Amino acid sequence: MAFGGLTMNVTMEKFGYPATLVAEFDHWVVLARAAQPTLGSLVLAAKSEVTAFGELPAAAHAELKQATSAIEAALGKAVGYARLNYLMLMMVDPNVHFHVIPRYEGSREWQGREFVDCGWPKVPDLGHAVALEGEDLAALVSWLKGFF
């Protein structure tokens, strides 16, 4: 499906593209997750239709350096994470993507809401998340864009 000259795959659409778009690269988009297990949780999604990481073009692999560096700098400023987890789960959503989960001890507060890292210091608890929608999700997207 084409959107503004960009081919949108079903995984991008599932995670709210274009409304959740925080940053864009030639081969990747960075989207805010509506379900925030920790503050600043993102999806790094390939623009490609491929469903296997190894099938991405070499240029997409090379561009991961730029995308991950931008994510790490932005989330470092926004959230002050202790670790950053990149999870490539791809069990339900078929196109290549990572869930990017900032990890920290305790909690972070944003707009009067508390975001606790319930899994710290072990694996992230994706089932425990602050669900944002509508104006709240739009505010998160706008806030995160300011760090990119």
PDB file of C-alpha atoms in Angstrom:
ATOM      1  CA  MET A   1       0.000   0.000   0.000  1.00  0.00           C
ATOM      2  CA  ALA A   2       1.522   3.338  -1.014  1.00  0.00           C
ATOM      3  CA  PHE A   3       1.462   6.297   1.347  1.00  0.00           C
ATOM      4  CA  GLY A   4       3.068   9.561   0.289  1.00  0.00           C
ATOM      5  CA  GLY A   5       5.482   7.720  -2.021  1.00  0.00           C
ATOM      6  CA  LEU A   6       6.329   5.177   0.679  1.00  0.00           C
ATOM      7  CA  THR A   7       5.211   1.580   0.559  1.00  0.00           C
ATOM      8  CA  MET A   8       3.527   0.776   3.848  1.00  0.00           C
ATOM      9  CA  ASN A   9       3.582  -2.852   4.935  1.00  0.00           C
ATOM     10  CA  VAL A  10       1.036  -4.490   7.251  1.00  0.00           C
ATOM     11  CA  THR A  11       3.405  -4.407  10.215  1.00  0.00           C
ATOM     12  CA  MET A  12       3.901  -0.647   9.907  1.00  0.00           C
ATOM     13  CA  GLU A  13       0.129  -0.249   9.644  1.00  0.00           C
ATOM     14  CA  LYS A  14      -0.444  -2.453  12.720  1.00  0.00           C
ATOM     15  CA  PHE A  15       1.789  -0.163  14.778  1.00  0.00           C
ATOM     16  CA  GLY A  16      -0.100   2.951  13.713  1.00  0.00           C
ATOM     17  CA  TYR A  17       1.893   4.323  10.789  1.00  0.00           C
ATOM     18  CA  PRO A  18       1.736   7.170   9.825  1.00  0.00           C
ATOM     19  CA  ALA A  19       0.220   8.610  13.034  1.00  0.00           C
ATOM     20  CA  THR A  20       2.894   7.030  15.264  1.00  0.00           C
ATOM     21  CA  LEU A  21       5.883   8.022  13.085  1.00  0.00           C
ATOM     22  CA  VAL A  22       8.716   9.430  15.206  1.00  0.00           C
ATOM     23  CA  ALA A  23      11.617   9.265  12.716  1.00  0.00           C
ATOM     24  CA  GLU A  24      12.190   8.012   9.178  1.00  0.00           C
ATOM     25  CA  PHE A  25      15.192   6.695   7.281  1.00  0.00           C
ATOM     26  CA  ASP A  26      15.533   5.405   3.723  1.00  0.00           C
ATOM     27  CA  HIS A  27      14.856   1.782   4.735  1.00  0.00           C
ATOM     28  CA  TRP A  28      13.385   2.079   8.254  1.00  0.00           C
ATOM     29  CA  VAL A  29      10.716   3.892  10.237  1.00  0.00           C
ATOM     30  CA  VAL A  30      10.714   4.494  13.976  1.00  0.00           C
ATOM     31  CA  LEU A  31       7.232   4.296  15.471  1.00  0.00           C
ATOM     32  CA  ALA A  32       5.986   4.944  18.995  1.00  0.00           C
ATOM     33  CA  ARG A  33       4.326   1.887  20.529  1.00  0.00           C
ATOM     34  CA  ALA A  34       0.782   2.518  21.750  1.00  0.00           C
ATOM     35  CA  ALA A  35       1.466  -0.065  24.475  1.00  0.00           C
ATOM     36  CA  GLN A  36       4.358   1.326  26.533  1.00  0.00           C
ATOM     37  CA  PRO A  37       5.922  -1.351  28.791  1.00  0.00           C
ATOM     38  CA  THR A  38       8.477   1.353  29.614  1.00  0.00           C
ATOM     39  CA  LEU A  39       8.435   5.020  28.696  1.00  0.00           C
ATOM     40  CA  GLY A  40       9.780   5.605  25.205  1.00  0.00           C
ATOM     41  CA  SER A  41       9.094   2.127  23.827  1.00  0.00           C
ATOM     42  CA  LEU A  42       9.349   2.081  20.040  1.00  0.00           C
ATOM     43  CA  VAL A  43       9.086  -0.127  16.982  1.00  0.00           C
ATOM     44  CA  LEU A  44      11.927  -0.015  14.438  1.00  0.00           C
ATOM     45  CA  ALA A  45      10.266  -1.342  11.283  1.00  0.00           C
ATOM     46  CA  ALA A  46      11.739  -2.065   7.880  1.00  0.00           C
ATOM     47  CA  LYS A  47       9.859  -0.416   5.025  1.00  0.00           C
ATOM     48  CA  SER A  48      10.300  -3.626   3.037  1.00  0.00           C
ATOM     49  CA  GLU A  49       7.715  -6.336   2.426  1.00  0.00           C
ATOM     50  CA  VAL A  50      10.219  -9.079   3.375  1.00  0.00           C
ATOM     51  CA  THR A  51       9.504 -11.342   6.329  1.00  0.00           C
ATOM     52  CA  ALA A  52      13.035 -12.602   7.060  1.00  0.00           C
ATOM     53  CA  PHE A  53      15.839 -10.426   8.426  1.00  0.00           C
ATOM     54  CA  GLY A  54      18.370 -11.946   6.036  1.00  0.00           C
ATOM     55  CA  GLU A  55      16.216 -11.014   3.038  1.00  0.00           C
ATOM     56  CA  LEU A  56      16.594  -7.266   3.621  1.00  0.00           C
ATOM     57  CA  PRO A  57      18.821  -5.491   1.094  1.00  0.00           C
ATOM     58  CA  ALA A  58      22.394  -4.759   2.175  1.00  0.00           C
ATOM     59  CA  ALA A  59      21.602  -1.033   2.299  1.00  0.00           C
ATOM     60  CA  ALA A  60      18.905  -1.663   4.939  1.00  0.00           C
ATOM     61  CA  HIS A  61      21.388  -3.591   7.076  1.00  0.00           C
ATOM     62  CA  ALA A  62      23.967  -0.823   6.692  1.00  0.00           C
ATOM     63  CA  GLU A  63      21.418   1.821   7.625  1.00  0.00           C
ATOM     64  CA  LEU A  64      20.740   0.080  10.955  1.00  0.00           C
ATOM     65  CA  LYS A  65      23.891   1.834  12.243  1.00  0.00           C
ATOM     66  CA  GLN A  66      22.342   5.245  11.578  1.00  0.00           C
ATOM     67  CA  ALA A  67      18.880   4.279  12.858  1.00  0.00           C
ATOM     68  CA  THR A  68      20.066   2.634  16.071  1.00  0.00           C
ATOM     69  CA  SER A  69      22.499   5.471  16.831  1.00  0.00           C
ATOM     70  CA  ALA A  70      19.657   7.992  16.450  1.00  0.00           C
ATOM     71  CA  ILE A  71      17.332   5.901  18.641  1.00  0.00           C
ATOM     72  CA  GLU A  72      19.955   5.472  21.358  1.00  0.00           C
ATOM     73  CA  ALA A  73      20.806   9.189  21.440  1.00  0.00           C
ATOM     74  CA  ALA A  74      17.123  10.232  21.441  1.00  0.00           C
ATOM     75  CA  LEU A  75      16.000   7.797  24.134  1.00  0.00           C
ATOM     76  CA  GLY A  76      19.077   8.581  26.225  1.00  0.00           C
ATOM     77  CA  LYS A  77      17.918  12.201  26.383  1.00  0.00           C
ATOM     78  CA  ALA A  78      14.204  11.444  26.659  1.00  0.00           C
ATOM     79  CA  VAL A  79      14.213   8.619  29.192  1.00  0.00           C
ATOM     80  CA  GLY A  80      17.720   8.183  30.599  1.00  0.00           C
ATOM     81  CA  TYR A  81      17.653   4.422  30.148  1.00  0.00           C
ATOM     82  CA  ALA A  82      20.193   2.055  31.741  1.00  0.00           C
ATOM     83  CA  ARG A  83      19.939  -0.532  28.926  1.00  0.00           C
ATOM     84  CA  LEU A  84      18.137  -0.731  25.613  1.00  0.00           C
ATOM     85  CA  ASN A  85      16.560  -3.994  24.454  1.00  0.00           C
ATOM     86  CA  TYR A  86      16.001  -4.651  20.744  1.00  0.00           C
ATOM     87  CA  LEU A  87      13.561  -7.543  20.455  1.00  0.00           C
ATOM     88  CA  MET A  88      12.936  -9.141  17.070  1.00  0.00           C
ATOM     89  CA  LEU A  89       9.915 -11.270  17.858  1.00  0.00           C
ATOM     90  CA  MET A  90       8.006 -11.382  14.528  1.00  0.00           C
ATOM     91  CA  MET A  91       5.496 -13.991  15.668  1.00  0.00           C
ATOM     92  CA  VAL A  92       2.290 -12.120  14.811  1.00  0.00           C
ATOM     93  CA  ASP A  93       3.417  -9.195  12.675  1.00  0.00           C
ATOM     94  CA  PRO A  94       5.192 -10.617   9.616  1.00  0.00           C
ATOM     95  CA  ASN A  95       7.460  -7.878   8.280  1.00  0.00           C
ATOM     96  CA  VAL A  96      10.935  -7.296   9.697  1.00  0.00           C
ATOM     97  CA  HIS A  97      10.798  -5.153  12.835  1.00  0.00           C
ATOM     98  CA  PHE A  98      12.268  -4.743  16.294  1.00  0.00           C
ATOM     99  CA  HIS A  99      10.538  -3.728  19.503  1.00  0.00           C
ATOM    100  CA  VAL A 100      12.851  -1.207  21.162  1.00  0.00           C
ATOM    101  CA  ILE A 101      12.354  -1.198  24.920  1.00  0.00           C
ATOM    102  CA  PRO A 102      14.251   1.274  27.133  1.00  0.00           C
ATOM    103  CA  ARG A 103      15.156  -0.410  30.431  1.00  0.00           C
ATOM    104  CA  TYR A 104      15.620   1.285  33.777  1.00  0.00           C
ATOM    105  CA  GLU A 105      15.339   0.572  37.454  1.00  0.00           C
ATOM    106  CA  GLY A 106      12.188   1.924  39.043  1.00  0.00           C
ATOM    107  CA  SER A 107       9.917   4.200  37.073  1.00  0.00           C
ATOM    108  CA  ARG A 108       9.714   7.257  34.866  1.00  0.00           C
ATOM    109  CA  GLU A 109       6.939   9.823  34.851  1.00  0.00           C
ATOM    110  CA  TRP A 110       5.497  11.571  31.824  1.00  0.00           C
ATOM    111  CA  GLN A 111       2.408  13.795  31.747  1.00  0.00           C
ATOM    112  CA  GLY A 112       1.250  12.608  35.153  1.00  0.00           C
ATOM    113  CA  ARG A 113       1.536   8.914  34.276  1.00  0.00           C
ATOM    114  CA  GLU A 114       3.978   6.481  35.853  1.00  0.00           C
ATOM    115  CA  PHE A 115       5.858   4.003  33.654  1.00  0.00           C
ATOM    116  CA  VAL A 116       7.365   1.205  35.751  1.00  0.00           C
ATOM    117  CA  ASP A 117       9.892  -1.253  34.297  1.00  0.00           C
ATOM    118  CA  CYS A 118       8.249  -4.314  35.897  1.00  0.00           C
ATOM    119  CA  GLY A 119      10.788  -6.742  34.420  1.00  0.00           C
ATOM    120  CA  TRP A 120      13.940  -4.960  35.626  1.00  0.00           C
ATOM    121  CA  PRO A 121      16.639  -6.297  35.753  1.00  0.00           C
ATOM    122  CA  LYS A 122      15.474  -9.360  33.826  1.00  0.00           C
ATOM    123  CA  VAL A 123      13.506  -9.671  30.570  1.00  0.00           C
ATOM    124  CA  PRO A 124      11.017  -6.899  29.815  1.00  0.00           C
ATOM    125  CA  ASP A 125       7.428  -7.525  30.866  1.00  0.00           C
ATOM    126  CA  LEU A 126       5.610  -6.692  27.628  1.00  0.00           C
ATOM    127  CA  GLY A 127       2.292  -7.716  29.180  1.00  0.00           C
ATOM    128  CA  HIS A 128       2.505  -4.866  31.680  1.00  0.00           C
ATOM    129  CA  ALA A 129       2.184  -1.657  29.681  1.00  0.00           C
ATOM    130  CA  VAL A 130       0.594   1.755  29.825  1.00  0.00           C
ATOM    131  CA  ALA A 131      -1.819   1.857  26.879  1.00  0.00           C
ATOM    132  CA  LEU A 132      -1.935   5.201  25.093  1.00  0.00           C
ATOM    133  CA  GLU A 133      -4.405   6.211  22.406  1.00  0.00           C
ATOM    134  CA  GLY A 134      -5.834   9.284  20.755  1.00  0.00           C
ATOM    135  CA  GLU A 135      -4.477  12.576  22.068  1.00  0.00           C
ATOM    136  CA  ASP A 136      -2.219  10.854  24.608  1.00  0.00           C
ATOM    137  CA  LEU A 137      -0.504   8.782  21.906  1.00  0.00           C
ATOM    138  CA  ALA A 138      -0.227  11.853  19.653  1.00  0.00           C
ATOM    139  CA  ALA A 139       1.392  13.768  22.532  1.00  0.00           C
ATOM    140  CA  LEU A 140       3.905  10.955  23.069  1.00  0.00           C
ATOM    141  CA  VAL A 141       4.765  10.902  19.343  1.00  0.00           C
ATOM    142  CA  SER A 142       5.262  14.669  19.346  1.00  0.00           C
ATOM    143  CA  TRP A 143       7.391  14.552  22.507  1.00  0.00           C
ATOM    144  CA  LEU A 144       9.616  11.767  21.154  1.00  0.00           C
ATOM    145  CA  LYS A 145      10.034  13.483  17.752  1.00  0.00           C
ATOM    146  CA  GLY A 146      11.648  16.373  19.598  1.00  0.00           C
ATOM    147  CA  PHE A 147      14.589  14.141  20.554  1.00  0.00           C
ATOM    148  CA  PHE A 148      15.344  12.936  17.007  1.00  0.00           C
TER     149      PHE A 148
END
